[in-house]
Amino acid sequence: QVQLVQSGAEVKKPGASVRVSCQTSGYTFINYFMNWVRQAPGQGLEWIGKINPSGVSPSYAQKFQGRVTITRDTSTSTVHMELSSLRSEDTAVYYCARENIKYGGFCDYWGQGTLVTVSS
Amino acid sequence: DVQMTQSPSSLSASVGDRVTITCRASQSISNFLNWYQQKPGKAPKLLIYIASSLQSGVPSRFSGSGSGTDFTLSISSLQPEDFATYYCQQGYYFPWTFGQGTKVEIK
């Protein structure tokens, strides 16, 4: 069965960087786009970006351009999301989510989420 | 960015009630509209994709409709496990955007 297992919670200071990992199993890793979505405490969902099967030219929301990098490691079927220059507003649960291969535009499997806390 | 507006933001309903949630896009998104259910402390779960297609394993009491800018999620007979927050999401334009959520609570 498809599984997306994310790395554990992180506590970071303002200005630092964080890397969240998403290890996948149960499907052909290189065939699917992977997205990242975050949710601040008590708030809604916000799309961060995605990486395509080739790993070339990820797409990022303008809001995060210059601060986010999404990469993939085909040898371990893992996707990473690194966010830099952290500020308190980046405190959120970060989710990886697999994009549907047939239609695109939505995510059919999600990781369990990783809480990132930014605090001095 | 395409703005997605859900209404209502919250509602109270009883088991067995029919519930309808609406989602409006700030510009036409064809039928690239999806619905998710989220329970506290859990990841979102896909319910409906491409406006009206039921995701595998989702009960048939859930249905979706609409195209262009106006969409609807309906639950025909609310069950105890349906009390949750529901989000719409457009996947037609980058960046993907979500509605602010509709919290369905027990009356």
PDB file of C-alpha atoms in Angstrom:
ATOM      1  CA  GLN A   1       0.000   0.000   0.000  1.00  0.00           C
ATOM      2  CA  VAL A   2       1.054   3.572  -0.634  1.00  0.00           C
ATOM      3  CA  GLN A   3       2.790   5.153   2.355  1.00  0.00           C
ATOM      4  CA  LEU A   4       4.341   8.573   2.891  1.00  0.00           C
ATOM      5  CA  VAL A   5       6.262   8.754   6.159  1.00  0.00           C
ATOM      6  CA  GLN A   6       7.643  12.109   7.218  1.00  0.00           C
ATOM      7  CA  SER A   7      10.511  13.025   9.489  1.00  0.00           C
ATOM      8  CA  GLY A   8       9.951  14.147  13.063  1.00  0.00           C
ATOM      9  CA  ALA A   9       9.079  17.466  14.615  1.00  0.00           C
ATOM     10  CA  GLU A  10      11.619  20.272  14.528  1.00  0.00           C
ATOM     11  CA  VAL A  11      12.239  23.347  16.650  1.00  0.00           C
ATOM     12  CA  LYS A  12      14.249  26.086  14.983  1.00  0.00           C
ATOM     13  CA  LYS A  13      15.350  29.610  15.779  1.00  0.00           C
ATOM     14  CA  PRO A  14      14.417  32.542  13.549  1.00  0.00           C
ATOM     15  CA  GLY A  15      16.779  32.826  10.611  1.00  0.00           C
ATOM     16  CA  ALA A  16      17.653  29.138  10.593  1.00  0.00           C
ATOM     17  CA  SER A  17      16.751  26.535   7.975  1.00  0.00           C
ATOM     18  CA  VAL A  18      14.754  23.333   8.301  1.00  0.00           C
ATOM     19  CA  ARG A  19      14.694  20.217   6.161  1.00  0.00           C
ATOM     20  CA  VAL A  20      11.664  17.944   6.222  1.00  0.00           C
ATOM     21  CA  SER A  21      11.824  14.529   4.605  1.00  0.00           C
ATOM     22  CA  CYS A  22       9.114  12.322   3.146  1.00  0.00           C
ATOM     23  CA  GLN A  23       9.978   8.664   2.589  1.00  0.00           C
ATOM     24  CA  THR A  24       7.671   6.870   0.204  1.00  0.00           C
ATOM     25  CA  SER A  25       6.827   3.246  -0.433  1.00  0.00           C
ATOM     26  CA  GLY A  26       4.214   1.116  -2.149  1.00  0.00           C
ATOM     27  CA  TYR A  27       4.372   2.733  -5.589  1.00  0.00           C
ATOM     28  CA  THR A  28       6.784   3.620  -8.405  1.00  0.00           C
ATOM     29  CA  PHE A  29       8.439   6.713  -6.962  1.00  0.00           C
ATOM     30  CA  ILE A  30       9.727   8.252 -10.195  1.00  0.00           C
ATOM     31  CA  ASN A  31       6.299   8.269 -11.838  1.00  0.00           C
ATOM     32  CA  TYR A  32       4.608  10.756  -9.499  1.00  0.00           C
ATOM     33  CA  PHE A  33       4.806  14.442  -8.678  1.00  0.00           C
ATOM     34  CA  MET A  34       5.159  15.219  -4.976  1.00  0.00           C
ATOM     35  CA  ASN A  35       3.674  18.344  -3.420  1.00  0.00           C
ATOM     36  CA  TRP A  36       4.253  20.147  -0.134  1.00  0.00           C
ATOM     37  CA  VAL A  37       1.443  21.853   1.747  1.00  0.00           C
ATOM     38  CA  ARG A  38       1.540  23.553   5.123  1.00  0.00           C
ATOM     39  CA  GLN A  39      -0.980  24.440   7.800  1.00  0.00           C
ATOM     40  CA  ALA A  40      -0.322  27.039  10.485  1.00  0.00           C
ATOM     41  CA  PRO A  41      -1.910  26.384  13.896  1.00  0.00           C
ATOM     42  CA  GLY A  42      -5.674  26.719  13.636  1.00  0.00           C
ATOM     43  CA  GLN A  43      -5.432  27.907  10.040  1.00  0.00           C
ATOM     44  CA  GLY A  44      -6.143  26.576   6.559  1.00  0.00           C
ATOM     45  CA  LEU A  45      -4.004  24.807   3.984  1.00  0.00           C
ATOM     46  CA  GLU A  46      -1.334  26.518   1.907  1.00  0.00           C
ATOM     47  CA  TRP A  47       0.412  25.019  -1.127  1.00  0.00           C
ATOM     48  CA  ILE A  48       4.192  25.452  -1.105  1.00  0.00           C
ATOM     49  CA  GLY A  49       5.415  23.704  -4.248  1.00  0.00           C
ATOM     50  CA  LYS A  50       5.985  20.451  -6.073  1.00  0.00           C
ATOM     51  CA  ILE A  51       8.664  18.377  -7.733  1.00  0.00           C
ATOM     52  CA  ASN A  52       8.160  16.489 -10.956  1.00  0.00           C
ATOM     53  CA  PRO A  53       9.131  12.901 -11.651  1.00  0.00           C
ATOM     54  CA  SER A  54      12.332  13.922 -13.407  1.00  0.00           C
ATOM     55  CA  GLY A  55      13.404  16.023 -10.440  1.00  0.00           C
ATOM     56  CA  VAL A  56      14.123  18.908 -12.786  1.00  0.00           C
ATOM     57  CA  SER A  57      12.721  22.430 -12.310  1.00  0.00           C
ATOM     58  CA  PRO A  58      10.466  22.141  -9.269  1.00  0.00           C
ATOM     59  CA  SER A  59       7.565  24.592  -9.089  1.00  0.00           C
ATOM     60  CA  TYR A  60       7.163  26.875  -6.092  1.00  0.00           C
ATOM     61  CA  ALA A  61       4.507  29.282  -4.953  1.00  0.00           C
ATOM     62  CA  GLN A  62       5.705  32.838  -5.467  1.00  0.00           C
ATOM     63  CA  LYS A  63       5.405  33.452  -1.745  1.00  0.00           C
ATOM     64  CA  PHE A  64       8.152  30.921  -1.039  1.00  0.00           C
ATOM     65  CA  GLN A  65      10.418  31.556  -4.038  1.00  0.00           C
ATOM     66  CA  GLY A  66      13.998  32.022  -2.917  1.00  0.00           C
ATOM     67  CA  ARG A  67      13.414  30.398   0.463  1.00  0.00           C
ATOM     68  CA  VAL A  68      12.261  26.887  -0.425  1.00  0.00           C
ATOM     69  CA  THR A  69      14.021  24.035  -2.168  1.00  0.00           C
ATOM     70  CA  ILE A  70      12.358  20.719  -2.969  1.00  0.00           C
ATOM     71  CA  THR A  71      14.581  17.823  -3.982  1.00  0.00           C
ATOM     72  CA  ARG A  72      14.231  14.097  -4.412  1.00  0.00           C
ATOM     73  CA  ASP A  73      16.474  11.094  -3.869  1.00  0.00           C
ATOM     74  CA  THR A  74      15.498   8.233  -6.150  1.00  0.00           C
ATOM     75  CA  SER A  75      17.855   5.814  -4.386  1.00  0.00           C
ATOM     76  CA  THR A  76      15.778   6.061  -1.196  1.00  0.00           C
ATOM     77  CA  SER A  77      12.425   7.103  -2.725  1.00  0.00           C
ATOM     78  CA  THR A  78      12.502  10.181  -0.522  1.00  0.00           C
ATOM     79  CA  VAL A  79      11.514  13.784  -1.151  1.00  0.00           C
ATOM     80  CA  HIS A  80      12.957  16.648   0.891  1.00  0.00           C
ATOM     81  CA  MET A  81      11.684  20.166   1.478  1.00  0.00           C
ATOM     82  CA  GLU A  82      14.072  22.759   2.840  1.00  0.00           C
ATOM     83  CA  LEU A  83      12.841  26.137   4.014  1.00  0.00           C
ATOM     84  CA  SER A  84      15.367  28.820   4.911  1.00  0.00           C
ATOM     85  CA  SER A  85      15.355  32.196   6.709  1.00  0.00           C
ATOM     86  CA  LEU A  86      12.698  30.909   9.045  1.00  0.00           C
ATOM     87  CA  ARG A  87      10.422  33.321  10.871  1.00  0.00           C
ATOM     88  CA  SER A  88       7.724  32.794  13.460  1.00  0.00           C
ATOM     89  CA  GLU A  89       5.040  32.817  10.747  1.00  0.00           C
ATOM     90  CA  ASP A  90       6.567  29.608   9.340  1.00  0.00           C
ATOM     91  CA  THR A  91       5.452  27.691  12.421  1.00  0.00           C
ATOM     92  CA  ALA A  92       3.138  25.085  10.914  1.00  0.00           C
ATOM     93  CA  VAL A  93       2.543  21.446  10.150  1.00  0.00           C
ATOM     94  CA  TYR A  94       4.173  20.598   6.832  1.00  0.00           C
ATOM     95  CA  TYR A  95       2.684  17.817   4.697  1.00  0.00           C
ATOM     96  CA  CYS A  96       4.028  15.978   1.692  1.00  0.00           C
ATOM     97  CA  ALA A  97       1.278  14.820  -0.636  1.00  0.00           C
ATOM     98  CA  ARG A  98       1.410  12.684  -3.771  1.00  0.00           C
ATOM     99  CA  GLU A  99      -0.246  14.083  -6.854  1.00  0.00           C
ATOM    100  CA  ASN A 100      -2.685  11.918  -8.761  1.00  0.00           C
ATOM    101  CA  ILE A 101      -0.988  10.562 -11.875  1.00  0.00           C
ATOM    102  CA  LYS A 102      -4.028  10.309 -14.128  1.00  0.00           C
ATOM    103  CA  TYR A 103      -5.556  13.786 -13.799  1.00  0.00           C
ATOM    104  CA  GLY A 104      -3.133  15.929 -11.884  1.00  0.00           C
ATOM    105  CA  GLY A 105      -4.240  18.929  -9.849  1.00  0.00           C
ATOM    106  CA  PHE A 106      -4.960  17.140  -6.598  1.00  0.00           C
ATOM    107  CA  CYS A 107      -3.328  14.869  -4.034  1.00  0.00           C
ATOM    108  CA  ASP A 108      -4.554  11.389  -3.276  1.00  0.00           C
ATOM    109  CA  TYR A 109      -2.082  10.355  -0.573  1.00  0.00           C
ATOM    110  CA  TRP A 110      -0.679  12.473   2.245  1.00  0.00           C
ATOM    111  CA  GLY A 111       2.077  12.106   4.799  1.00  0.00           C
ATOM    112  CA  GLN A 112       1.261  12.313   8.491  1.00  0.00           C
ATOM    113  CA  GLY A 113       2.641  15.829   8.802  1.00  0.00           C
ATOM    114  CA  THR A 114       5.709  17.342  10.457  1.00  0.00           C
ATOM    115  CA  LEU A 115       5.382  20.135  12.995  1.00  0.00           C
ATOM    116  CA  VAL A 116       7.981  22.845  12.550  1.00  0.00           C
ATOM    117  CA  THR A 117       8.143  25.361  15.388  1.00  0.00           C
ATOM    118  CA  VAL A 118      10.092  28.585  14.915  1.00  0.00           C
ATOM    119  CA  SER A 119      10.844  30.255  18.205  1.00  0.00           C
ATOM    120  CA  SER A 120      13.668  32.189  19.785  1.00  0.00           C
TER     121      SER A 120
ATOM    122  CA  ASP B   1      -3.731  33.885  -7.215  1.00  0.00           C
ATOM    123  CA  VAL B   2      -7.196  32.349  -7.513  1.00  0.00           C
ATOM    124  CA  GLN B   3      -9.190  33.027  -4.366  1.00  0.00           C
ATOM    125  CA  MET B   4     -11.381  30.221  -3.095  1.00  0.00           C
ATOM    126  CA  THR B   5     -14.244  31.224  -0.825  1.00  0.00           C
ATOM    127  CA  GLN B   6     -16.219  28.653   1.124  1.00  0.00           C
ATOM    128  CA  SER B   7     -19.529  29.139   2.840  1.00  0.00           C
ATOM    129  CA  PRO B   8     -20.478  28.764   5.513  1.00  0.00           C
ATOM    130  CA  SER B   9     -17.317  28.899   7.619  1.00  0.00           C
ATOM    131  CA  SER B  10     -18.993  26.631  10.134  1.00  0.00           C
ATOM    132  CA  LEU B  11     -22.271  24.868  10.603  1.00  0.00           C
ATOM    133  CA  SER B  12     -24.040  22.803  13.229  1.00  0.00           C
ATOM    134  CA  ALA B  13     -26.001  19.784  12.119  1.00  0.00           C
ATOM    135  CA  SER B  14     -27.493  16.592  13.475  1.00  0.00           C
ATOM    136  CA  VAL B  15     -26.829  13.006  12.509  1.00  0.00           C
ATOM    137  CA  GLY B  16     -28.997  12.202   9.505  1.00  0.00           C
ATOM    138  CA  ASP B  17     -29.152  15.784   8.233  1.00  0.00           C
ATOM    139  CA  ARG B  18     -28.348  16.717   4.661  1.00  0.00           C
ATOM    140  CA  VAL B  19     -25.431  19.160   4.559  1.00  0.00           C
ATOM    141  CA  THR B  20     -24.330  21.379   1.702  1.00  0.00           C
ATOM    142  CA  ILE B  21     -21.095  23.388   1.523  1.00  0.00           C
ATOM    143  CA  THR B  22     -20.368  25.801  -1.284  1.00  0.00           C
ATOM    144  CA  CYS B  23     -17.075  26.941  -2.778  1.00  0.00           C
ATOM    145  CA  ARG B  24     -16.643  29.860  -5.144  1.00  0.00           C
ATOM    146  CA  ALA B  25     -13.553  30.585  -7.227  1.00  0.00           C
ATOM    147  CA  SER B  26     -12.526  34.138  -8.102  1.00  0.00           C
ATOM    148  CA  GLN B  27     -12.192  33.086 -11.749  1.00  0.00           C
ATOM    149  CA  SER B  28     -13.213  30.102 -13.819  1.00  0.00           C
ATOM    150  CA  ILE B  29     -11.367  26.900 -12.988  1.00  0.00           C
ATOM    151  CA  SER B  30     -13.323  24.618 -15.308  1.00  0.00           C
ATOM    152  CA  ASN B  31     -13.977  21.516 -13.192  1.00  0.00           C
ATOM    153  CA  PHE B  32     -10.559  21.369 -11.511  1.00  0.00           C
ATOM    154  CA  LEU B  33     -12.052  21.510  -8.049  1.00  0.00           C
ATOM    155  CA  ASN B  34     -11.363  19.027  -5.268  1.00  0.00           C
ATOM    156  CA  TRP B  35     -12.708  18.454  -1.766  1.00  0.00           C
ATOM    157  CA  TYR B  36     -10.842  17.213   1.300  1.00  0.00           C
ATOM    158  CA  GLN B  37     -11.931  16.244   4.795  1.00  0.00           C
ATOM    159  CA  GLN B  38      -9.663  16.905   7.749  1.00  0.00           C
ATOM    160  CA  LYS B  39     -10.040  15.737  11.320  1.00  0.00           C
ATOM    161  CA  PRO B  40      -8.080  17.265  14.216  1.00  0.00           C
ATOM    162  CA  GLY B  41      -4.444  16.241  14.243  1.00  0.00           C
ATOM    163  CA  LYS B  42      -4.753  14.340  10.969  1.00  0.00           C
ATOM    164  CA  ALA B  43      -3.751  14.939   7.374  1.00  0.00           C
ATOM    165  CA  PRO B  44      -6.401  15.951   4.853  1.00  0.00           C
ATOM    166  CA  LYS B  45      -8.209  13.114   3.111  1.00  0.00           C
ATOM    167  CA  LEU B  46      -9.337  13.377  -0.514  1.00  0.00           C
ATOM    168  CA  LEU B  47     -13.108  12.982  -0.915  1.00  0.00           C
ATOM    169  CA  ILE B  48     -14.031  14.341  -4.350  1.00  0.00           C
ATOM    170  CA  TYR B  49     -11.840  15.186  -7.345  1.00  0.00           C
ATOM    171  CA  ILE B  50     -12.539  16.939 -10.633  1.00  0.00           C
ATOM    172  CA  ALA B  51     -15.667  18.449  -9.074  1.00  0.00           C
ATOM    173  CA  SER B  52     -17.797  15.314  -8.954  1.00  0.00           C
ATOM    174  CA  SER B  53     -15.702  12.145  -8.972  1.00  0.00           C
ATOM    175  CA  LEU B  54     -15.820  10.156  -5.755  1.00  0.00           C
ATOM    176  CA  GLN B  55     -12.432   9.006  -4.486  1.00  0.00           C
ATOM    177  CA  SER B  56     -12.128   5.248  -4.024  1.00  0.00           C
ATOM    178  CA  GLY B  57     -13.278   4.128  -0.580  1.00  0.00           C
ATOM    179  CA  VAL B  58     -15.269   7.286   0.174  1.00  0.00           C
ATOM    180  CA  PRO B  59     -18.915   6.639   1.114  1.00  0.00           C
ATOM    181  CA  SER B  60     -21.512   7.417  -1.536  1.00  0.00           C
ATOM    182  CA  ARG B  61     -23.308   9.864   0.782  1.00  0.00           C
ATOM    183  CA  PHE B  62     -20.651  12.368  -0.316  1.00  0.00           C
ATOM    184  CA  SER B  63     -21.173  14.041  -3.676  1.00  0.00           C
ATOM    185  CA  GLY B  64     -19.851  17.050  -5.529  1.00  0.00           C
ATOM    186  CA  SER B  65     -21.102  19.240  -8.326  1.00  0.00           C
ATOM    187  CA  GLY B  66     -20.391  22.441 -10.192  1.00  0.00           C
ATOM    188  CA  SER B  67     -18.155  23.927 -12.845  1.00  0.00           C
ATOM    189  CA  GLY B  68     -16.650  27.265 -13.723  1.00  0.00           C
ATOM    190  CA  THR B  69     -16.689  29.250 -10.493  1.00  0.00           C
ATOM    191  CA  ASP B  70     -19.385  27.672  -8.300  1.00  0.00           C
ATOM    192  CA  PHE B  71     -19.143  24.288  -6.652  1.00  0.00           C
ATOM    193  CA  THR B  72     -20.949  22.290  -4.008  1.00  0.00           C
ATOM    194  CA  LEU B  73     -20.120  19.437  -1.648  1.00  0.00           C
ATOM    195  CA  SER B  74     -23.117  17.578  -0.273  1.00  0.00           C
ATOM    196  CA  ILE B  75     -23.440  14.966   2.431  1.00  0.00           C
ATOM    197  CA  SER B  76     -26.785  13.239   2.026  1.00  0.00           C
ATOM    198  CA  SER B  77     -27.133  11.868   5.552  1.00  0.00           C
ATOM    199  CA  LEU B  78     -24.592  13.111   8.070  1.00  0.00           C
ATOM    200  CA  GLN B  79     -22.885  10.396  10.094  1.00  0.00           C
ATOM    201  CA  PRO B  80     -20.977  10.765  13.384  1.00  0.00           C
ATOM    202  CA  GLU B  81     -17.653  10.234  11.622  1.00  0.00           C
ATOM    203  CA  ASP B  82     -18.383  13.133   9.232  1.00  0.00           C
ATOM    204  CA  PHE B  83     -17.888  15.824  11.844  1.00  0.00           C
ATOM    205  CA  ALA B  84     -14.727  17.465  10.574  1.00  0.00           C
ATOM    206  CA  THR B  85     -13.433  20.430   8.592  1.00  0.00           C
ATOM    207  CA  TYR B  86     -13.874  20.414   4.817  1.00  0.00           C
ATOM    208  CA  TYR B  87     -11.665  22.243   2.318  1.00  0.00           C
ATOM    209  CA  CYS B  88     -12.071  22.904  -1.358  1.00  0.00           C
ATOM    210  CA  GLN B  89      -8.961  23.242  -3.550  1.00  0.00           C
ATOM    211  CA  GLN B  90      -8.431  24.378  -7.126  1.00  0.00           C
ATOM    212  CA  GLY B  91      -5.811  22.607  -9.207  1.00  0.00           C
ATOM    213  CA  TYR B  92      -6.232  24.569 -12.449  1.00  0.00           C
ATOM    214  CA  TYR B  93      -3.858  27.464 -11.857  1.00  0.00           C
ATOM    215  CA  PHE B  94      -0.541  27.715 -10.013  1.00  0.00           C
ATOM    216  CA  PRO B  95      -0.316  28.196  -7.162  1.00  0.00           C
ATOM    217  CA  TRP B  96      -2.944  25.715  -6.081  1.00  0.00           C
ATOM    218  CA  THR B  97      -5.198  27.413  -3.556  1.00  0.00           C
ATOM    219  CA  PHE B  98      -7.569  26.208  -0.873  1.00  0.00           C
ATOM    220  CA  GLY B  99     -10.745  27.552   0.619  1.00  0.00           C
ATOM    221  CA  GLN B 100     -10.600  28.675   4.228  1.00  0.00           C
ATOM    222  CA  GLY B 101     -12.452  25.588   5.418  1.00  0.00           C
ATOM    223  CA  THR B 102     -15.921  24.720   6.700  1.00  0.00           C
ATOM    224  CA  LYS B 103     -16.148  23.183  10.141  1.00  0.00           C
ATOM    225  CA  VAL B 104     -19.078  20.801  10.550  1.00  0.00           C
ATOM    226  CA  GLU B 105     -20.037  20.469  14.195  1.00  0.00           C
ATOM    227  CA  ILE B 106     -22.577  18.437  16.113  1.00  0.00           C
ATOM    228  CA  LYS B 107     -25.805  20.209  16.950  1.00  0.00           C
TER     229      LYS B 107
END
